[in-house]
Coordinates of C-alpha atoms and ligand atoms in Angstrom, one line a residue:
M894 CA -14.5 5.0 22.5
K895 CA -16.8 4.0 19.7
S896 CA -17.3 0.3 19.4
V897 CA -17.4 -1.6 16.1
E898 CA -21.1 -2.3 15.4
T899 CA -20.4 -5.2 13.2
R900 CA -18.0 -7.4 11.4
V901 CA -19.6 -8.4 8.1
E902 CA -18.5 -11.2 5.8
T903 CA -20.8 -10.8 2.8
V904 CA -21.1 -8.2 0.1
E905 CA -24.8 -8.0 0.6
A906 CA -24.4 -7.2 4.4
L907 CA -21.8 -4.6 3.8
R908 CA -23.9 -2.9 1.1
R909 CA -26.8 -2.8 3.6
V910 CA -24.8 -1.2 6.4
V911 CA -23.2 1.3 4.1
A912 CA -26.5 2.2 2.5
A913 CA -28.0 2.8 5.9
A914 CA -25.1 5.1 6.8
R915 CA -25.4 7.0 3.5
A916 CA -29.1 7.4 4.0
G917 CA -28.2 9.1 7.3
G918 CA -26.1 11.6 5.4
K919 CA -22.8 10.1 6.4
R920 CA -19.6 10.5 4.5
I921 CA -18.1 7.0 4.0
G922 CA -14.4 6.3 4.3
L923 CA -12.8 3.0 3.1
V924 CA -9.4 1.6 4.3
P925 CA -8.5 -1.5 2.2
T926 CA -6.1 -3.8 3.9
M927 CA -4.9 -7.4 3.9
G928 CA -5.0 -7.6 7.7
A929 CA -2.2 -8.3 10.2
L930 CA -2.9 -4.7 11.1
H931 CA -0.2 -2.4 12.6
R932 CA 0.4 1.3 13.4
G933 CA 0.7 2.0 9.7
H934 CA -2.8 0.7 9.0
A935 CA -3.9 2.6 12.1
A936 CA -2.7 5.9 10.6
L937 CA -5.0 5.3 7.6
I938 CA -7.9 4.4 9.9
D939 CA -7.3 7.5 12.0
A940 CA -7.3 9.7 8.9
S941 CA -10.6 8.2 7.8
V942 CA -12.2 8.4 11.2
A943 CA -11.1 12.1 11.4
E944 CA -12.4 13.0 8.0
C945 CA -15.4 10.8 7.5
D946 CA -18.5 9.9 9.5
F947 CA -18.5 6.2 8.8
T948 CA -15.3 4.1 8.4
V949 CA -15.2 0.7 6.7
V950 CA -12.0 -1.3 7.0
S951 CA -11.7 -4.2 4.6
I952 CA -9.5 -7.2 5.5
F953 CA -8.9 -9.6 2.7
V954 CA -5.7 -11.4 1.7
N955 CA -6.2 -11.2 -2.1
A956 CA -4.8 -14.3 -3.8
L957 CA -5.0 -12.5 -7.1
Q958 CA -2.2 -10.2 -6.3
F959 CA 0.3 -12.9 -5.2
G960 CA 2.6 -14.6 -7.6
P961 CA 2.9 -18.5 -7.5
Q962 CA 6.2 -18.3 -5.6
E963 CA 5.0 -15.7 -3.2
D964 CA 3.8 -15.8 0.4
F965 CA 0.0 -16.1 0.0
A966 CA -0.3 -19.3 2.0
V967 CA 1.8 -18.1 4.9
Y968 CA 0.7 -14.4 4.9
P969 CA -0.1 -13.5 8.6
R970 CA -3.8 -13.7 9.4
D971 CA -5.1 -12.6 12.8
L972 CA -8.7 -11.4 12.5
D973 CA -9.4 -11.1 16.2
A974 CA -6.4 -8.9 16.8
D975 CA -7.3 -6.9 13.7
Q976 CA -10.9 -6.4 14.9
A977 CA -9.6 -5.2 18.3
L978 CA -7.3 -2.6 16.7
C979 CA -10.3 -1.5 14.6
E980 CA -12.4 -1.2 17.7
E981 CA -9.8 0.9 19.5
H982 CA -9.6 3.3 16.5
G983 CA -13.3 3.9 16.1
V984 CA -14.0 1.9 12.9
D985 CA -17.7 1.4 12.2
V986 CA -17.6 -1.8 10.3
V987 CA -15.0 -4.4 9.4
F988 CA -15.6 -6.2 6.1
A989 CA -13.8 -9.6 6.2
P990 CA -15.1 -11.6 3.2
T991 CA -14.0 -15.2 2.4
P992 CA -12.2 -15.8 -0.8
G993 CA -15.4 -17.5 -2.1
E994 CA -17.4 -14.3 -1.3
M995 CA -15.0 -12.1 -3.2
Y996 CA -14.5 -14.5 -6.1
P997 CA -17.6 -16.7 -6.3
S998 CA -16.6 -17.9 -9.8
E999 CA -13.4 -17.7 -11.8
Q1000 CA -12.6 -14.0 -12.2
R1001 CA -12.7 -13.2 -15.9
T1002 CA -12.8 -9.4 -15.6
F1003 CA -9.7 -7.5 -14.7
V1004 CA -8.6 -3.9 -14.3
D1005 CA -5.2 -3.2 -15.8
V1006 CA -3.5 0.1 -15.5
T1007 CA -1.0 0.1 -18.3
G1008 CA 2.5 1.6 -18.3
L1009 CA 2.6 2.7 -14.7
T1010 CA 2.7 -0.9 -13.7
D1011 CA 5.6 -1.9 -16.0
G1012 CA 8.5 -0.7 -13.8
L1013 CA 9.5 -0.7 -10.1
C1014 CA 7.7 -3.6 -8.3
G1015 CA 5.7 -4.3 -11.5
A1016 CA 8.8 -5.5 -13.3
F1017 CA 9.5 -8.1 -10.6
R1018 CA 5.9 -9.1 -9.7
P1019 CA 4.1 -9.8 -12.9
G1020 CA 0.3 -9.6 -12.5
H1021 CA 0.6 -8.1 -9.0
F1022 CA -0.9 -4.7 -9.9
R1023 CA -3.6 -6.3 -12.0
G1024 CA -4.6 -8.2 -8.9
V1025 CA -4.5 -5.1 -6.8
T1026 CA -6.5 -2.9 -9.1
T1027 CA -9.1 -5.6 -9.7
V1028 CA -9.7 -6.2 -6.0
V1029 CA -9.7 -2.5 -5.2
A1030 CA -12.2 -1.8 -8.0
K1031 CA -14.4 -4.6 -6.6
L1032 CA -14.1 -3.1 -3.1
F1033 CA -14.9 0.4 -4.4
H1034 CA -18.1 -1.0 -6.1
I1035 CA -19.0 -3.0 -3.0
A1036 CA -18.4 -0.3 -0.3
S1037 CA -19.0 2.8 -2.5
P1038 CA -16.9 5.1 -0.3
D1039 CA -16.6 8.8 -0.7
V1040 CA -12.9 8.7 0.3
A1041 CA -10.4 5.8 0.2
Y1042 CA -7.1 5.8 2.1
F1043 CA -3.8 4.3 0.9
G1044 CA -0.4 4.4 2.4
A1045 CA 2.6 6.1 0.7
K1046 CA 4.6 3.1 1.8
D1047 CA 3.2 1.3 -1.3
A1048 CA 4.0 4.2 -3.6
Q1049 CA 3.4 2.6 -6.9
Q1050 CA 0.1 1.2 -5.7
L1051 CA -1.0 4.6 -4.6
V1052 CA -0.1 6.2 -8.0
V1053 CA -1.7 3.3 -9.9
I1054 CA -4.9 3.4 -7.9
R1055 CA -5.2 7.2 -8.3
R1056 CA -4.9 6.7 -12.1
M1057 CA -7.5 3.9 -12.1
V1058 CA -9.9 6.2 -10.2
R1059 CA -9.3 9.0 -12.7
D1060 CA -9.4 6.8 -15.8
L1061 CA -12.5 4.9 -14.8
N1062 CA -14.4 7.9 -13.2
F1063 CA -14.8 6.4 -9.8
P1064 CA -16.5 9.1 -7.7
I1065 CA -14.0 8.6 -4.9
E1066 CA -11.3 10.8 -3.5
V1067 CA -8.0 8.9 -2.9
R1068 CA -6.0 10.1 0.1
A1069 CA -2.4 9.3 0.7
V1070 CA -1.1 8.8 4.2
A1071 CA 2.6 9.2 5.1
T1072 CA 4.6 6.1 5.9
V1073 CA 4.7 5.1 9.6
R1074 CA 8.1 3.8 10.7
E1075 CA 9.8 2.1 13.6
E1076 CA 12.2 4.2 15.7
S1077 CA 15.0 2.8 13.5
G1078 CA 13.3 4.2 10.4
L1079 CA 12.2 0.8 9.2
A1080 CA 8.8 1.2 7.5
L1081 CA 6.1 -0.9 9.3
S1082 CA 4.9 -3.8 7.3
S1083 CA 2.9 -6.9 8.0
R1084 CA 5.8 -8.8 6.5
N1085 CA 8.2 -7.5 9.2
R1086 CA 6.8 -10.3 11.3
Y1087 CA 8.9 -12.7 9.2
L1088 CA 12.2 -10.9 10.2
S1089 CA 14.5 -12.0 12.9
D1090 CA 15.7 -9.3 15.3
E1091 CA 19.0 -9.1 13.5
Q1092 CA 17.2 -8.8 10.1
Q1093 CA 15.0 -6.0 11.6
K1094 CA 18.1 -4.1 12.6
G1095 CA 19.8 -4.5 9.3
A1096 CA 16.7 -3.5 7.3
A1097 CA 17.0 0.0 8.7
A1098 CA 19.7 0.5 6.1
I1099 CA 16.9 0.9 3.6
Y1100 CA 15.8 4.0 5.5
Q1101 CA 19.4 5.2 5.8
G1102 CA 19.7 5.0 2.1
L1103 CA 16.5 7.0 1.6
Q1104 CA 17.7 9.6 4.1
A1105 CA 20.9 9.9 2.1
A1106 CA 18.8 10.4 -1.0
R1107 CA 16.7 13.0 0.7
A1108 CA 19.8 14.9 1.9
L1109 CA 21.1 15.0 -1.7
L1110 CA 17.8 16.2 -3.1
E1111 CA 17.5 18.9 -0.4
A1112 CA 21.0 20.0 -1.4
G1113 CA 19.7 20.5 -5.0
E1114 CA 21.1 17.3 -6.7
T1115 CA 19.5 16.9 -10.1
N1116 CA 21.4 13.8 -11.3
P1117 CA 19.3 10.7 -10.6
E1118 CA 22.3 8.4 -10.9
R1119 CA 24.0 10.1 -8.0
V1120 CA 20.8 9.8 -5.9
R1121 CA 20.6 6.1 -6.8
Q1122 CA 24.2 5.6 -5.9
A1123 CA 23.7 7.2 -2.5
V1124 CA 21.0 4.8 -1.7
R1125 CA 23.0 1.8 -2.9
D1126 CA 26.0 2.9 -0.8
E1127 CA 23.9 2.5 2.3
L1128 CA 22.4 -0.8 1.2
V1129 CA 25.7 -2.5 0.6
K1130 CA 26.9 -1.7 4.1
E1131 CA 24.4 -4.2 5.3
P1132 CA 25.4 -7.8 4.4
G1133 CA 21.9 -9.1 5.3
L1134 CA 20.2 -7.0 2.6
R1135 CA 20.1 -7.9 -1.1
E1136 CA 19.0 -5.1 -3.4
Q1137 CA 16.2 -5.9 -5.9
Y1138 CA 16.0 -2.4 -7.3
V1139 CA 16.7 1.3 -6.5
E1140 CA 14.9 3.7 -8.8
V1141 CA 14.5 7.4 -9.1
V1142 CA 11.4 8.3 -11.2
D1143 CA 9.0 11.1 -11.7
A1144 CA 6.1 10.7 -9.2
E1145 CA 3.3 10.8 -11.7
E1146 CA 4.3 8.6 -14.7
L1147 CA 6.8 6.6 -12.7
E1148 CA 9.4 7.0 -15.5
R1149 CA 13.1 7.3 -15.1
V1150 CA 14.3 10.8 -15.6
K1151 CA 17.5 12.1 -17.0
R1152 CA 17.4 15.2 -14.7
I1153 CA 15.4 15.5 -11.5
E1154 CA 12.7 18.2 -11.7
G1155 CA 9.4 18.3 -10.0
R1156 CA 8.0 15.7 -7.7
T1157 CA 10.2 12.7 -7.5
L1158 CA 9.9 9.2 -6.1
V1159 CA 13.0 7.3 -4.9
A1160 CA 11.9 3.7 -4.4
V1161 CA 13.7 0.6 -3.1
A1162 CA 13.0 -3.1 -2.9
A1163 CA 15.4 -5.3 -1.1
Y1164 CA 15.4 -8.8 0.4
A1165 CA 16.3 -9.6 4.0
G1166 CA 16.7 -13.3 3.8
K1167 CA 13.5 -14.5 2.0
T1168 CA 11.5 -11.4 3.0
R1169 CA 11.0 -8.8 0.4
L1170 CA 10.8 -5.3 1.8
I1171 CA 9.9 -2.0 0.0
D1172 CA 10.2 1.6 1.0
N1173 CA 10.4 5.0 -0.7
I1174 CA 10.4 8.7 -0.3
F1175 CA 8.4 11.2 -2.3
Y1176 CA 10.4 14.5 -2.7
P1177 CA 9.6 17.2 -2.0
D1178 CA 6.2 15.9 -0.7
L1179 CA 3.4 13.3 -1.2
P1180 CA 1.4 13.4 -4.4
T1181 CA -2.0 15.0 -4.0
Ligands
LIG1752 P1 -1.6 -4.0 3.2 O1 -2.4 -4.6 4.4 O2 -0.1 -4.3 3.4 O3 -2.2 -4.3 1.9 O4 -1.7 -2.4 3.4 C1 -2.9 -1.8 3.4 C2 -2.8 -0.3 3.3 O5 -1.9 0.1 4.4 C3 -2.0 0.1 2.1 O6 -2.6 1.3 1.6 C4 -0.6 0.3 2.6 O7 0.1 1.3 1.8 C5 -0.9 0.9 3.9 N1 0.3 0.7 4.8 C6 1.0 -0.4 5.0 N2 2.1 -0.2 5.8 C7 2.1 1.2 6.0 C8 3.0 2.0 6.8 N3 4.0 1.6 7.4 N4 2.6 3.3 6.8 C9 1.5 3.8 6.2 N5 0.7 3.0 5.5 C10 1.0 1.7 5.4

């Protein structure tokens, strides 16, 4: 097992260790996270460790991407456990900056990916993606990775970041990693810690809905309304779940389609109590 050389907290220190790795001819992988790491994050880390020579994991709960009524203050933070997971998985350096390090003065410069952020989660979380793309752009400039890893679990985020990279000529490959799930099918999320046992069980209905959608798509269904309805039919069986949205969109522009053709994203957001959960499937496969 490789041990973590360092945990660094400053931009300058991270730049130094990454520059040294690059000078040694190493290919740099970056896994941006908000911590409270679980097996989903570990899958991203494993992909980076397998494909790159030097893996950076950033851990930063980014206030900029939380709305005023959202869970920024109570978002789970456990840096020691996170560091241990990183060590087990062969991470080279953990970058855990303070808010003051990332935002030393009021942030007046933002990255906004238009259009793609209007629908799905963007419609319910105004400013969220602006916060995400701004912090990810900063992390890209700070860590200057060759490859960056994002989970398909946050499908809209993945598509938005890919577009930012293309539109702004970041010399970075973005890799998508398939969603890691509980045995019940529930997608792993740091927010699952908020769920009671009963809520956890009920939340698996989201996966049941997505499986029903997949079955229809595999059978050749081209009517998006029928696919949406199949998801909803599963969600309503679970009284503990409250749908926020079910959408069937094309996987590139994230626009509703009249007829399903080409790569498609079926995306769900639902509340279990106060906890907002999201999940999705890309069909027939992940965007490359
Ligand atoms: P977060 O810490 O929630 O901001 O997530 C950091 C990264 O891990 C994002 O790229 C997420 O899409 C990814 N991720 C979170 N949960 C999962 C999961 N269950 N499977 C795969 N990737 C995930």
